[in-house]
JSON list of C-alpha atoms in Angstrom, two decimals:
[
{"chain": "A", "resi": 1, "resn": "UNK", "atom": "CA", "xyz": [101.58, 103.27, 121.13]},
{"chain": "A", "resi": 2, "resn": "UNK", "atom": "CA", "xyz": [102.74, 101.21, 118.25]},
{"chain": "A", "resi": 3, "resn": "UNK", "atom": "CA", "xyz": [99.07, 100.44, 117.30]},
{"chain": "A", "resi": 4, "resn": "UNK", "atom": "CA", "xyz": [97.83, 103.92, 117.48]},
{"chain": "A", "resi": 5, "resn": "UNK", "atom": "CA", "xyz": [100.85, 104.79, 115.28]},
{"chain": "A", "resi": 6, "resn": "UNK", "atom": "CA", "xyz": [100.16, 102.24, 113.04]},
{"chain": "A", "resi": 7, "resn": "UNK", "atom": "CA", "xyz": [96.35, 103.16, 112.66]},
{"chain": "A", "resi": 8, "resn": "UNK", "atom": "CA", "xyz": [97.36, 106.52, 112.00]},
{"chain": "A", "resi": 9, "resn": "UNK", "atom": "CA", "xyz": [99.58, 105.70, 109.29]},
{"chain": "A", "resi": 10, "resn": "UNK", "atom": "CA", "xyz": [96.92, 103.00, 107.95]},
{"chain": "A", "resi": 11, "resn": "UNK", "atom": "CA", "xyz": [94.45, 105.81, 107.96]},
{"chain": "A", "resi": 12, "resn": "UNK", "atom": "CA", "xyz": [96.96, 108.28, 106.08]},
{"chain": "A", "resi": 13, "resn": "UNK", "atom": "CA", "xyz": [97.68, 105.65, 103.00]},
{"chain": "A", "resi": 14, "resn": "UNK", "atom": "CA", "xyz": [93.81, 104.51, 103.03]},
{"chain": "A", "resi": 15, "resn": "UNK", "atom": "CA", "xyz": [92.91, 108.16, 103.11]},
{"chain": "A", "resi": 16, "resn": "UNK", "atom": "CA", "xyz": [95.42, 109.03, 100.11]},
{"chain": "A", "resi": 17, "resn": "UNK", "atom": "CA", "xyz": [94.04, 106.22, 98.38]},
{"chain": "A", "resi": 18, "resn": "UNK", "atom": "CA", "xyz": [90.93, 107.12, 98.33]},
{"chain": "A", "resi": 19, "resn": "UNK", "atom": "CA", "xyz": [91.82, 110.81, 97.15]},
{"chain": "A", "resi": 20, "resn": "UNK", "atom": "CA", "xyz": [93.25, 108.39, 94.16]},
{"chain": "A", "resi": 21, "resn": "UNK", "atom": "CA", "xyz": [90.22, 106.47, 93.55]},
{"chain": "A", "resi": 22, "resn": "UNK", "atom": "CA", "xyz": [87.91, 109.64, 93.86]},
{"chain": "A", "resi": 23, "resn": "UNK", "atom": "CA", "xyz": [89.51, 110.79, 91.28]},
{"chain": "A", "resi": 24, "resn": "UNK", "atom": "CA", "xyz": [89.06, 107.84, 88.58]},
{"chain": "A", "resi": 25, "resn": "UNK", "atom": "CA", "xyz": [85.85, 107.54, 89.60]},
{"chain": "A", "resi": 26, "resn": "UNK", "atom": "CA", "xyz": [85.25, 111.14, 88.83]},
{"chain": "A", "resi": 27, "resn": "UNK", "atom": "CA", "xyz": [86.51, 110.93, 85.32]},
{"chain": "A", "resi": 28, "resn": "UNK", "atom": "CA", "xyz": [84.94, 107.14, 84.72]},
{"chain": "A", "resi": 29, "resn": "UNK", "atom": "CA", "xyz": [81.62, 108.56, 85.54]},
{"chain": "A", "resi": 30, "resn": "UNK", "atom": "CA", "xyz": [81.12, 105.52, 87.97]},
{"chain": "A", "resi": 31, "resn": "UNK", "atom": "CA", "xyz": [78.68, 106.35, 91.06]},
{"chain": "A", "resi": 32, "resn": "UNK", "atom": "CA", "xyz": [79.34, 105.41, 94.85]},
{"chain": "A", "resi": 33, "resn": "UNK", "atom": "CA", "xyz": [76.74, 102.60, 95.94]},
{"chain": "A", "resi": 34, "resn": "UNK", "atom": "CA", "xyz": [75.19, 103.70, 98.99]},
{"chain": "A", "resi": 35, "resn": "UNK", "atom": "CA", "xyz": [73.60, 100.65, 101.10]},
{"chain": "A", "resi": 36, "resn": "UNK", "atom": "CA", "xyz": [70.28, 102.06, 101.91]},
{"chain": "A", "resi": 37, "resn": "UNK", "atom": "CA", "xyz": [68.65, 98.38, 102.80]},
{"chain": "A", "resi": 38, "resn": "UNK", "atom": "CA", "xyz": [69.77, 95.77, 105.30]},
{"chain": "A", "resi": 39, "resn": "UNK", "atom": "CA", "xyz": [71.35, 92.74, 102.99]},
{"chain": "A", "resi": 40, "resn": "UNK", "atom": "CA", "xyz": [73.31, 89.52, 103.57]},
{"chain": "A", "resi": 41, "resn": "UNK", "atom": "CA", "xyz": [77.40, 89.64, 102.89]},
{"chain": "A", "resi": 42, "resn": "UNK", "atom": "CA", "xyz": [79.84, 86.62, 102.80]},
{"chain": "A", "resi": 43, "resn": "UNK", "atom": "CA", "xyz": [83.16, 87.13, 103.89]},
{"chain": "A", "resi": 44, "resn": "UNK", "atom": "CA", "xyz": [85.19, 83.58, 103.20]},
{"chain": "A", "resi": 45, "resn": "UNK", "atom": "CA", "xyz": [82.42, 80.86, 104.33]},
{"chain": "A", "resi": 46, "resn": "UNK", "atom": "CA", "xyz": [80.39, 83.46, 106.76]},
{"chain": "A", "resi": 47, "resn": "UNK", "atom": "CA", "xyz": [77.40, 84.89, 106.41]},
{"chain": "A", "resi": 48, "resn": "UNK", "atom": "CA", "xyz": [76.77, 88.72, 107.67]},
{"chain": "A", "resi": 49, "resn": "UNK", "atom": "CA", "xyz": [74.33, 90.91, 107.81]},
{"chain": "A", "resi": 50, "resn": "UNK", "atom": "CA", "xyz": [74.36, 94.71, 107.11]},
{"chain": "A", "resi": 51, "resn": "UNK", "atom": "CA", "xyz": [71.52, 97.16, 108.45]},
{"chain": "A", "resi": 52, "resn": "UNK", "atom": "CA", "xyz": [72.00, 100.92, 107.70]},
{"chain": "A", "resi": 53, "resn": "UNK", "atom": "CA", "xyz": [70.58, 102.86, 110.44]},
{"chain": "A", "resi": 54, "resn": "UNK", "atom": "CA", "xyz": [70.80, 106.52, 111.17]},
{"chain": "A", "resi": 55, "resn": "UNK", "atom": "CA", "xyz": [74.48, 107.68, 110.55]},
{"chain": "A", "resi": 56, "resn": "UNK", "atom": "CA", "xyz": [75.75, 103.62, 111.09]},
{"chain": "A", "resi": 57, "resn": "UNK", "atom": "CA", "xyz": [75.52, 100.16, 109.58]},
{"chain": "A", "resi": 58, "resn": "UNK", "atom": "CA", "xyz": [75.87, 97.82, 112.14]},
{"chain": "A", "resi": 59, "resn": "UNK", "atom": "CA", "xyz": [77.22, 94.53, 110.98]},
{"chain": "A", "resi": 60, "resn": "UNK", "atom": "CA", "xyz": [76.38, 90.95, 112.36]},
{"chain": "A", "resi": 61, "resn": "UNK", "atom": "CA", "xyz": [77.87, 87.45, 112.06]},
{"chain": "A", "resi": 62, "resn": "UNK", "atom": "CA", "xyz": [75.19, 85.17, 111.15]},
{"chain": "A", "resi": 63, "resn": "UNK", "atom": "CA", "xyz": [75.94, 81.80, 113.08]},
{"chain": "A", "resi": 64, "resn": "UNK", "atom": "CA", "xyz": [73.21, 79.12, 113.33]},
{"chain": "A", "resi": 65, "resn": "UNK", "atom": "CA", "xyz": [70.32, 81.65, 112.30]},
{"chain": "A", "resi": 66, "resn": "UNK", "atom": "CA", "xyz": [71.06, 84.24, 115.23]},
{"chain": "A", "resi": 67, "resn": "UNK", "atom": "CA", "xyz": [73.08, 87.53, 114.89]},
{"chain": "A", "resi": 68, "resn": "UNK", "atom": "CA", "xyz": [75.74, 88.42, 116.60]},
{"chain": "A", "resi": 69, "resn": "UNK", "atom": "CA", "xyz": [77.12, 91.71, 116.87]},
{"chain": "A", "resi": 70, "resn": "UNK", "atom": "CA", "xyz": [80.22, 92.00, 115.01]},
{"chain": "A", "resi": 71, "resn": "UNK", "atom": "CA", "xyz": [81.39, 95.96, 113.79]},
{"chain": "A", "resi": 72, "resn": "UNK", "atom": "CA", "xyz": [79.81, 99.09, 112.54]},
{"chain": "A", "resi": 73, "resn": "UNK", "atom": "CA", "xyz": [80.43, 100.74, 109.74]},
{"chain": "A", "resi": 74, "resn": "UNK", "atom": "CA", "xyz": [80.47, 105.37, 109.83]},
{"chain": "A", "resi": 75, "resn": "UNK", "atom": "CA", "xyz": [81.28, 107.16, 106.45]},
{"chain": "A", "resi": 76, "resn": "UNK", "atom": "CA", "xyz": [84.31, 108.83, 106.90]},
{"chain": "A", "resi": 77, "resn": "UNK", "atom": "CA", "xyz": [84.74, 111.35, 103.54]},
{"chain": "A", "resi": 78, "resn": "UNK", "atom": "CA", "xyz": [82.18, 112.26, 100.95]},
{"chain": "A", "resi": 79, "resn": "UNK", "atom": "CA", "xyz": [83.42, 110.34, 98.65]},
{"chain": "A", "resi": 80, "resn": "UNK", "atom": "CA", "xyz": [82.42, 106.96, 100.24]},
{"chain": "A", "resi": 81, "resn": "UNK", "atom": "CA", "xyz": [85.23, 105.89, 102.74]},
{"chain": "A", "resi": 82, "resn": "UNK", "atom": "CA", "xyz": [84.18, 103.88, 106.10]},
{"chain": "A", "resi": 83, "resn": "UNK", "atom": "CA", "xyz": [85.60, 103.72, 109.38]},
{"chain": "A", "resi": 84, "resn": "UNK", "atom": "CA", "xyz": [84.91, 99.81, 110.64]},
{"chain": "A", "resi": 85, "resn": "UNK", "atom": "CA", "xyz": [85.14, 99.42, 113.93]},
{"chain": "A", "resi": 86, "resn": "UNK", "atom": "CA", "xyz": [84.59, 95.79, 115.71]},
{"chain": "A", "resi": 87, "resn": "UNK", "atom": "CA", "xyz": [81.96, 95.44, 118.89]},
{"chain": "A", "resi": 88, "resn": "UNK", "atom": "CA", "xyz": [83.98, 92.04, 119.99]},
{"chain": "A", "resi": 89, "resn": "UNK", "atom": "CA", "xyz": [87.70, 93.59, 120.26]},
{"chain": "A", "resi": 90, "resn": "UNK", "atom": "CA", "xyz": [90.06, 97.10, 119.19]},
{"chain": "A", "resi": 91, "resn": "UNK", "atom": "CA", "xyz": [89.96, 96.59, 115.32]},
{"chain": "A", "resi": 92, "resn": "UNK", "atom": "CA", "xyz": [89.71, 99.19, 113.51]},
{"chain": "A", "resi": 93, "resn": "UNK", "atom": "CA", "xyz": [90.16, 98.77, 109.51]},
{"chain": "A", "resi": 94, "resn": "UNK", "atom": "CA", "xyz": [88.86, 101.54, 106.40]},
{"chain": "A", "resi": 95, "resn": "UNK", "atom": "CA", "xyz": [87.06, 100.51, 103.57]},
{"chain": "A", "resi": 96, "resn": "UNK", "atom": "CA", "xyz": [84.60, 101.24, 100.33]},
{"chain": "A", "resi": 97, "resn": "UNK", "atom": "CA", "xyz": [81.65, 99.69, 98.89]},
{"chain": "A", "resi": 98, "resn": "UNK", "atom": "CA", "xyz": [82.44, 98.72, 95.21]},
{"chain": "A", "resi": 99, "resn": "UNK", "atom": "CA", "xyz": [79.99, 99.62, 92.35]},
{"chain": "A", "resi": 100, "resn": "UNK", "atom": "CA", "xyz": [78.33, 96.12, 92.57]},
{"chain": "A", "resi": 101, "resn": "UNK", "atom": "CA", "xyz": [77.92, 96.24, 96.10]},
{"chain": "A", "resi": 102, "resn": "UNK", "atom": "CA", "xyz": [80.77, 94.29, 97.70]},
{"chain": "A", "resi": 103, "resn": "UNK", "atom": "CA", "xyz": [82.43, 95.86, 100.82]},
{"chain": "A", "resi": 104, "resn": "UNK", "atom": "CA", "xyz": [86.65, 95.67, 100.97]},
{"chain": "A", "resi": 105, "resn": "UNK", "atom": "CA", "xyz": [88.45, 96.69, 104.14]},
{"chain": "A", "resi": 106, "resn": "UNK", "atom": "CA", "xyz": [91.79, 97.25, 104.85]},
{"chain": "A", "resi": 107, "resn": "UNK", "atom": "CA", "xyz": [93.10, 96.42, 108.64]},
{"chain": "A", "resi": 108, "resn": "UNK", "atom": "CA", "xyz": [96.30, 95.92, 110.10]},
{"chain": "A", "resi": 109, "resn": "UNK", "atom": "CA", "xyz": [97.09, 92.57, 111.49]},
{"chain": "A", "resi": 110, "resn": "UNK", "atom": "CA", "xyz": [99.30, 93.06, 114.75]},
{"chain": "A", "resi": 111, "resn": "UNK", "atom": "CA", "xyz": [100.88, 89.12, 114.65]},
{"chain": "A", "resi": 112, "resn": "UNK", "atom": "CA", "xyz": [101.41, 89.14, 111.18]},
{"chain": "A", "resi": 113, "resn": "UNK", "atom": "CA", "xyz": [102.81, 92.93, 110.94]},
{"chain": "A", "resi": 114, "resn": "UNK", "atom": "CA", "xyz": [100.92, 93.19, 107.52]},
{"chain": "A", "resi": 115, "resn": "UNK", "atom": "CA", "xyz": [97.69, 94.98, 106.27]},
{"chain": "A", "resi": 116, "resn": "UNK", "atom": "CA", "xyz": [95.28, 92.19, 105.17]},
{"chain": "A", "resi": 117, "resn": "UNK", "atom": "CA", "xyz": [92.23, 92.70, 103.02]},
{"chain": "A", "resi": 118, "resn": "UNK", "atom": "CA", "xyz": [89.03, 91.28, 103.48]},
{"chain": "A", "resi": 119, "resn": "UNK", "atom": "CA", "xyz": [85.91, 91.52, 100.91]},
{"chain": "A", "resi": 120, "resn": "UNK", "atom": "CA", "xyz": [82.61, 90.69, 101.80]},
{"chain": "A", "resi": 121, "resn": "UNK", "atom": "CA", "xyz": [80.31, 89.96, 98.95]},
{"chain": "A", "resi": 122, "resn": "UNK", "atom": "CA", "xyz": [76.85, 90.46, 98.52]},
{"chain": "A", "resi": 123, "resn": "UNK", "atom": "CA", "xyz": [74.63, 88.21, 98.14]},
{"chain": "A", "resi": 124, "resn": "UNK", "atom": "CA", "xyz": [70.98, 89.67, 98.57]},
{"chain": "A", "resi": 125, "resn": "UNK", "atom": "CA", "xyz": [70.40, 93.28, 98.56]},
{"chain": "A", "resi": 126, "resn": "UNK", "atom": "CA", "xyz": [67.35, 94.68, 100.22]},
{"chain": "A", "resi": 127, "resn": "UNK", "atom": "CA", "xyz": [65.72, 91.17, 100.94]},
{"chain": "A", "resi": 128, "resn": "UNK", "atom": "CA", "xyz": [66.13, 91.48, 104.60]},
{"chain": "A", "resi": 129, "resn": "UNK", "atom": "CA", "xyz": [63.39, 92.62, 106.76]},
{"chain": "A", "resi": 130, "resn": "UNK", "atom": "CA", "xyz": [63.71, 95.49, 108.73]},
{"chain": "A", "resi": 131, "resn": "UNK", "atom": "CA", "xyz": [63.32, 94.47, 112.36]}
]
């Protein structure tokens, strides 16, 4: 119960936040970047790869040249929230792509009773063969 609550309340201040950044981007004139290729991401020393699909990206942990499935990624609100949610365990976290690309998430880390933020950086866009 305490991580449902938790979530909820993670979704309420990611959810206001992005109310707040929707409106600076509206008045900076800045557009949303909308992955519409599969690319490569690094989060920390780890390479990733993202493939948009339908209404999805599905994420996967490049280890030793194989994928792996990690998360997938649904847009949550027009103006360019996600909802990640892992394939390997019950993590759930909310975040935007940047203008440059870059994907931050917010998720809340049970043993550490914190929210922790994680940025994976591009580093190819649209290089990546579809399979």
């Amino acid at each position: 119960m305490k991580i449902v609550l938790t979530l909820a309340l993670l979704f309420v201040f990611a959810f206001g936040k992005a109310q707040d950044t929707t409106t600076r981007v509206h008045h900076a004139g800045a557009e949303l970047y909308e992955l519409k290729k599969p690319a490569v991401y690094q989060l920390k020393d780890t390479d990733f790869t993202f493939r948009p699909e339908n209404d999805v990206i599905r994420i996967k942990k490049l280890k030793n040249d194989e994928e792996m499935e990690f998360a997938q990624l649904r847009r949550t609100t027009d103006d360019g929230l996600y909802i990640m949610t892992s394939t390997l365990n019950d993590e759930v976290s909310f975040g935007r792509f940047d203008s440059l690309g870059n994907f931050r998430t917010l998720r809340y880390d049970i043993t550490r009773d914190s929210v922790l933020e994680d940025l994976f950086v591009v580093k190819n866009s649209g290089k990546l063969q579809d399979p």
